[in-house]
JSON list of C-alpha atoms in Angstrom, two decimals:
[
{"chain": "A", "resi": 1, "resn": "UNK", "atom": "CA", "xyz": [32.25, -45.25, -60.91]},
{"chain": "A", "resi": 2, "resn": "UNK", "atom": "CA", "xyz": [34.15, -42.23, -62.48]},
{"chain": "A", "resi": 3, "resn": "UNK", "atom": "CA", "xyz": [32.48, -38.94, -62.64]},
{"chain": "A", "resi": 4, "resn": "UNK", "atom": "CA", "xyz": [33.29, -35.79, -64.82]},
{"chain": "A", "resi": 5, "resn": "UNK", "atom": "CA", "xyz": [32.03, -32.39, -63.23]},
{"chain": "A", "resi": 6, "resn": "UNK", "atom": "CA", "xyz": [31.18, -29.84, -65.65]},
{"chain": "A", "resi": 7, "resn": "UNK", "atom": "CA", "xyz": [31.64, -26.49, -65.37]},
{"chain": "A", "resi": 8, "resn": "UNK", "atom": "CA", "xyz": [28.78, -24.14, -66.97]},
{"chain": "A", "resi": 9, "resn": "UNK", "atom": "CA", "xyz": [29.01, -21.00, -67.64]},
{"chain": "A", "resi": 10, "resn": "UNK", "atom": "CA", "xyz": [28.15, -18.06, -69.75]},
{"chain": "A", "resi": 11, "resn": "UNK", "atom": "CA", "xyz": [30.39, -16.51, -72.43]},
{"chain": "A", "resi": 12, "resn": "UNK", "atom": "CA", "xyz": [31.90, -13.54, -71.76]},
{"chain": "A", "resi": 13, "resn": "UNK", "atom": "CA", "xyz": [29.38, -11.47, -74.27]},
{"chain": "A", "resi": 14, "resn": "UNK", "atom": "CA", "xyz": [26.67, -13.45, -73.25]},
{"chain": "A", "resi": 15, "resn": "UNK", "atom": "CA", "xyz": [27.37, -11.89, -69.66]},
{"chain": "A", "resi": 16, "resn": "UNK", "atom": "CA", "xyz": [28.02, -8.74, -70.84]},
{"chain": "A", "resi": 17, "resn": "UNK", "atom": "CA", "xyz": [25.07, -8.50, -72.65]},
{"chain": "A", "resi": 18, "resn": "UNK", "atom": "CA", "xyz": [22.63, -9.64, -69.79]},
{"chain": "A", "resi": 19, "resn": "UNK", "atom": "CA", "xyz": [24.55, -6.63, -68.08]},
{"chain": "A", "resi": 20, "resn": "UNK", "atom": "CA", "xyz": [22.84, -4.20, -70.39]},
{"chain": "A", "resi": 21, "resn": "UNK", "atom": "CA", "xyz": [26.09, -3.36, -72.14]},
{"chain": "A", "resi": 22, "resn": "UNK", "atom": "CA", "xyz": [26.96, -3.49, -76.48]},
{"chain": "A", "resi": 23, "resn": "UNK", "atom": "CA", "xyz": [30.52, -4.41, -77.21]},
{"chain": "A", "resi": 24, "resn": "UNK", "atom": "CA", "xyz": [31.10, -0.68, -78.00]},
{"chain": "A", "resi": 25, "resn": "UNK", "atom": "CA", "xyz": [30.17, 0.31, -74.74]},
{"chain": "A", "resi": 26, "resn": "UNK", "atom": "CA", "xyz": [32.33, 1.09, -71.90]},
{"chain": "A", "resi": 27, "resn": "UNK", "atom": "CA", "xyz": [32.06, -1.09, -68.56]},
{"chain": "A", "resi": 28, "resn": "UNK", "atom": "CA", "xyz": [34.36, -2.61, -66.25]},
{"chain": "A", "resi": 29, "resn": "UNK", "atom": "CA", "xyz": [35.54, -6.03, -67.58]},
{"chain": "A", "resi": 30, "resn": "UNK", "atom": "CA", "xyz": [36.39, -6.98, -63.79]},
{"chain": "A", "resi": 31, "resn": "UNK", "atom": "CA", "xyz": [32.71, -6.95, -62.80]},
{"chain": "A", "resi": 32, "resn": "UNK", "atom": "CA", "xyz": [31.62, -8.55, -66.32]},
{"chain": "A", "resi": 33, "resn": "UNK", "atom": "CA", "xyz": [34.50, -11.58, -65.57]},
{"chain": "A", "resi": 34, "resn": "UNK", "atom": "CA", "xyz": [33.15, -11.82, -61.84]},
{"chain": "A", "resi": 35, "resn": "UNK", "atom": "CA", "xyz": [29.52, -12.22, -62.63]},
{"chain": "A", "resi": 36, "resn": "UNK", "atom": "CA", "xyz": [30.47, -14.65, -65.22]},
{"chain": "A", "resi": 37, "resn": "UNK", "atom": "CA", "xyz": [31.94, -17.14, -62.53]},
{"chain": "A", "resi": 38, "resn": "UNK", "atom": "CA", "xyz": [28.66, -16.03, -60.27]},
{"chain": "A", "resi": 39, "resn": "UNK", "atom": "CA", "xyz": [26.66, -17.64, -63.14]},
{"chain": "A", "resi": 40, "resn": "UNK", "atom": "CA", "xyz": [28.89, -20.95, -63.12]},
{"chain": "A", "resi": 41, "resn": "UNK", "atom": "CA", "xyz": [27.05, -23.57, -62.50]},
{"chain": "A", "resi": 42, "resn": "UNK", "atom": "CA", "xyz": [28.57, -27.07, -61.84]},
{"chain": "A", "resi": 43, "resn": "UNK", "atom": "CA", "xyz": [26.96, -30.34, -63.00]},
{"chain": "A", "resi": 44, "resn": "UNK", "atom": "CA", "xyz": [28.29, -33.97, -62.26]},
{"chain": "A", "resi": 45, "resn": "UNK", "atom": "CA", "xyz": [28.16, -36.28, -65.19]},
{"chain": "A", "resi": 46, "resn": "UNK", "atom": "CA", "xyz": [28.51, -40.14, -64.58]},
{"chain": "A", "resi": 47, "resn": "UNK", "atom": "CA", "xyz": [29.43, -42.64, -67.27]},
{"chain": "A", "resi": 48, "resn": "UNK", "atom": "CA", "xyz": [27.63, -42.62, -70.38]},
{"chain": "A", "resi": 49, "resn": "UNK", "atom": "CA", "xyz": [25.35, -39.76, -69.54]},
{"chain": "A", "resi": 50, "resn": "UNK", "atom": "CA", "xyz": [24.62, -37.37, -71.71]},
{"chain": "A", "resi": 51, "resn": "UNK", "atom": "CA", "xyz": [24.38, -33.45, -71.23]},
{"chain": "A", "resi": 52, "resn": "UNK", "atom": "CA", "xyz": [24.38, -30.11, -73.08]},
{"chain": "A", "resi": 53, "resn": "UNK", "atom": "CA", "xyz": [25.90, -27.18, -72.76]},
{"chain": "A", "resi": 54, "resn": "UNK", "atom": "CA", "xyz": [23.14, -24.19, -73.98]},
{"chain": "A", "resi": 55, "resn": "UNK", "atom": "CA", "xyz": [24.09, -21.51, -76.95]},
{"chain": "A", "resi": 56, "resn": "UNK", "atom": "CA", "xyz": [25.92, -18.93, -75.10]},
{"chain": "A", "resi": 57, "resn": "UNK", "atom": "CA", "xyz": [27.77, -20.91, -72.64]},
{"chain": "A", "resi": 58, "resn": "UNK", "atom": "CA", "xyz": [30.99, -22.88, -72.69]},
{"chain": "A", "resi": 59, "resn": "UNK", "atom": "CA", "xyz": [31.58, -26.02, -70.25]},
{"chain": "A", "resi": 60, "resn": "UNK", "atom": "CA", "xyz": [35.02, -26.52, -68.48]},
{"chain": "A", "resi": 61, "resn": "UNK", "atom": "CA", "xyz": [36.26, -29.79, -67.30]},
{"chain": "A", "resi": 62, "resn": "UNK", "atom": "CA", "xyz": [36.55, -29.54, -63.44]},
{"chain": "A", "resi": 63, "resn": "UNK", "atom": "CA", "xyz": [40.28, -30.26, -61.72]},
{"chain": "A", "resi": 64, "resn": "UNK", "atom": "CA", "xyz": [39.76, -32.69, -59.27]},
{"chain": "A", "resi": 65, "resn": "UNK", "atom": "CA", "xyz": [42.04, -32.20, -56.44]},
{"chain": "A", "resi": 66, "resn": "UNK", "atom": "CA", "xyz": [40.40, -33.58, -53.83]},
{"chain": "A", "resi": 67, "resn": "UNK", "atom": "CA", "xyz": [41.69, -36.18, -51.42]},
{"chain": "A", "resi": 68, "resn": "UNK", "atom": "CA", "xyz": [40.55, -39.29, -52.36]},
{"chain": "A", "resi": 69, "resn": "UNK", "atom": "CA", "xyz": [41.66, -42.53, -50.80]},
{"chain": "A", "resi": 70, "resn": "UNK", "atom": "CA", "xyz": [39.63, -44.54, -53.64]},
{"chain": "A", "resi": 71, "resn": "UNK", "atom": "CA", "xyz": [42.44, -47.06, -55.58]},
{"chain": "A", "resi": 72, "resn": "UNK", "atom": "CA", "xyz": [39.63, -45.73, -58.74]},
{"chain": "A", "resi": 73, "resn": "UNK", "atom": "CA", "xyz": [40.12, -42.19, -58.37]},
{"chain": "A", "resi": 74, "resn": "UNK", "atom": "CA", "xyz": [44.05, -42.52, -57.99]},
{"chain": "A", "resi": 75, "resn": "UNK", "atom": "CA", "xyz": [44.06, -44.51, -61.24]},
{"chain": "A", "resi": 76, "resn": "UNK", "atom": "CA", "xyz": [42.16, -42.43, -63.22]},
{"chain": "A", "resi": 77, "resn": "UNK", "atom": "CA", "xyz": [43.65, -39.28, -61.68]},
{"chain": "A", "resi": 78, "resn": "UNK", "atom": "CA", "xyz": [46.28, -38.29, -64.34]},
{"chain": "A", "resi": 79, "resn": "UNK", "atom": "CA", "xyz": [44.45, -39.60, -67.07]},
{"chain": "A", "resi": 80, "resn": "UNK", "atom": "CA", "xyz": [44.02, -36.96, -69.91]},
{"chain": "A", "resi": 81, "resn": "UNK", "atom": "CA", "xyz": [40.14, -36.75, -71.20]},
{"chain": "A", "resi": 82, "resn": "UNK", "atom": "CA", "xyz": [39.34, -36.73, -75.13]},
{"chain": "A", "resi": 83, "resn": "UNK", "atom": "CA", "xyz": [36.94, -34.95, -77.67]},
{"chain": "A", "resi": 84, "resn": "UNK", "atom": "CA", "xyz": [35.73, -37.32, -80.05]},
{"chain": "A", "resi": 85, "resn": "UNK", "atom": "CA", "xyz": [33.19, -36.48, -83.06]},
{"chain": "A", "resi": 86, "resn": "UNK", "atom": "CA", "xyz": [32.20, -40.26, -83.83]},
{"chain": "A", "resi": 87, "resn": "UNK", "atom": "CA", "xyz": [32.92, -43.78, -82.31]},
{"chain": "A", "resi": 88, "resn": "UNK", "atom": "CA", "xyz": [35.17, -44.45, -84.69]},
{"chain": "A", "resi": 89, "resn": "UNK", "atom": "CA", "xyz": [37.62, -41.84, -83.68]},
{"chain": "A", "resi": 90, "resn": "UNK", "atom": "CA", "xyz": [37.84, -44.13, -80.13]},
{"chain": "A", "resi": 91, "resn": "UNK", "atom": "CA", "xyz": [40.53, -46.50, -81.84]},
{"chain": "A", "resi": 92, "resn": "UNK", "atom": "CA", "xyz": [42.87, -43.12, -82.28]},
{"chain": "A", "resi": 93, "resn": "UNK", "atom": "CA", "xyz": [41.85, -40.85, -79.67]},
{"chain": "A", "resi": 94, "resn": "UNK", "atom": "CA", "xyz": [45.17, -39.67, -78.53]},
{"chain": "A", "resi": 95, "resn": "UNK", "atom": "CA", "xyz": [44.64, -37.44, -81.59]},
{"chain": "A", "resi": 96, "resn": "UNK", "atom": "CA", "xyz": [41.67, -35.64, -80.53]},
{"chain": "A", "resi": 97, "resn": "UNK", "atom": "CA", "xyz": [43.34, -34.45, -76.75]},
{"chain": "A", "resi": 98, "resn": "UNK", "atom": "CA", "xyz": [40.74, -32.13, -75.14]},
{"chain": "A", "resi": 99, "resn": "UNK", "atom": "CA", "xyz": [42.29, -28.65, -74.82]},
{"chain": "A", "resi": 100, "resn": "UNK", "atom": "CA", "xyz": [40.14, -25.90, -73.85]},
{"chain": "A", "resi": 101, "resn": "UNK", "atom": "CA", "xyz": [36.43, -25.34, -73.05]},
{"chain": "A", "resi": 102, "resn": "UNK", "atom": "CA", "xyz": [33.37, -27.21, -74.84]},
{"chain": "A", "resi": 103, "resn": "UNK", "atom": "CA", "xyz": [31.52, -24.93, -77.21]},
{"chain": "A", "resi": 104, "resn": "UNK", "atom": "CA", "xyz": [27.61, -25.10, -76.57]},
{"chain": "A", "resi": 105, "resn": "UNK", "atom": "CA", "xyz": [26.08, -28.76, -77.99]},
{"chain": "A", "resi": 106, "resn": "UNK", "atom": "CA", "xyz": [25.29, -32.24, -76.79]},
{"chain": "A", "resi": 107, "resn": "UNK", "atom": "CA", "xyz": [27.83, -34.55, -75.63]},
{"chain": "A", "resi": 108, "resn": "UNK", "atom": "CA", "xyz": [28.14, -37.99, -73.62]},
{"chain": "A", "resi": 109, "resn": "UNK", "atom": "CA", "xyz": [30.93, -38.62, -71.42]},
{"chain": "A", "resi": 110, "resn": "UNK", "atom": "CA", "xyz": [32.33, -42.40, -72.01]},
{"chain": "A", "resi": 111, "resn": "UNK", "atom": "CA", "xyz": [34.15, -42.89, -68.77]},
{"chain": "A", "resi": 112, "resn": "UNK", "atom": "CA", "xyz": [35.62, -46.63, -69.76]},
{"chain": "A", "resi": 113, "resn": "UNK", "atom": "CA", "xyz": [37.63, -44.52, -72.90]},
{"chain": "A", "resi": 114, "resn": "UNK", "atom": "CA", "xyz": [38.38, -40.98, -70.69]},
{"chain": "A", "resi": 115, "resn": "UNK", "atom": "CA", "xyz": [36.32, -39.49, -73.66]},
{"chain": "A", "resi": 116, "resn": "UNK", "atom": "CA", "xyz": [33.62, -37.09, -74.33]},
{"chain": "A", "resi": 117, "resn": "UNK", "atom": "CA", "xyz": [31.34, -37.88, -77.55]},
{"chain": "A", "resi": 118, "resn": "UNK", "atom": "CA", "xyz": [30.25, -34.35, -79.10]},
{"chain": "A", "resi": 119, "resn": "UNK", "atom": "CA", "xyz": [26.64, -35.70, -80.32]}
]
């Protein structure tokens, strides 16, 4: 069965802010963008499971690289994942490519369509 790993983690204000610095402030964005991928945490979503992603995070779709002698995971390897809003959008999906990170919300991955449901 196909799995999606999630990546979540905090925006880069939300971050800064738990750093005890305002936007006008001065601190070192290296330390802000480090502690940012300190608070990453990973989650691994199987088919038709849903998850959320919390107000002040983003989730990013995991690359997975590894070596995998399953005939599954070589077929499904280079397939591209979608955003969808409704079922309906399933029947023309290639429209809604997922580029980017997930904004904070509910969503259910539908492995069977490479497609993530915002709920």
């Amino acid at each position: 069965m196909k799995k999606l790993t999630v990546l979540i983690m905090p925006t880069f204000d939300t971050t800064r802010e738990s750093a005890g610095y305002d936007e006008d402030e001065d601190y070192d964005s290296d330390a802000i963008l480090f502690q940012q991928g300190y608070d990453t945490e990973a989650i691994e979503v199987e088919d038709e499971e849903s998850f959320q992603i919390p107000e002040g995070f983003t989730g990013r779709i995991a690359d997975e690289d590894d070596e995998d002698d399953d005939e599954e995971a070589d077929e499904n390897k280079d397939s591209k994942l979608y955003l969808i809003y409704d079922l309906k959008n399933l029947e023309v999906k290639h429209e809604y490519l997922l580029e980017g990170d997930l904004e904070e919300g509910y969503y259910t991955f539908l492995a069977q369509h490479n497609a993530i449901l915002m709920d």
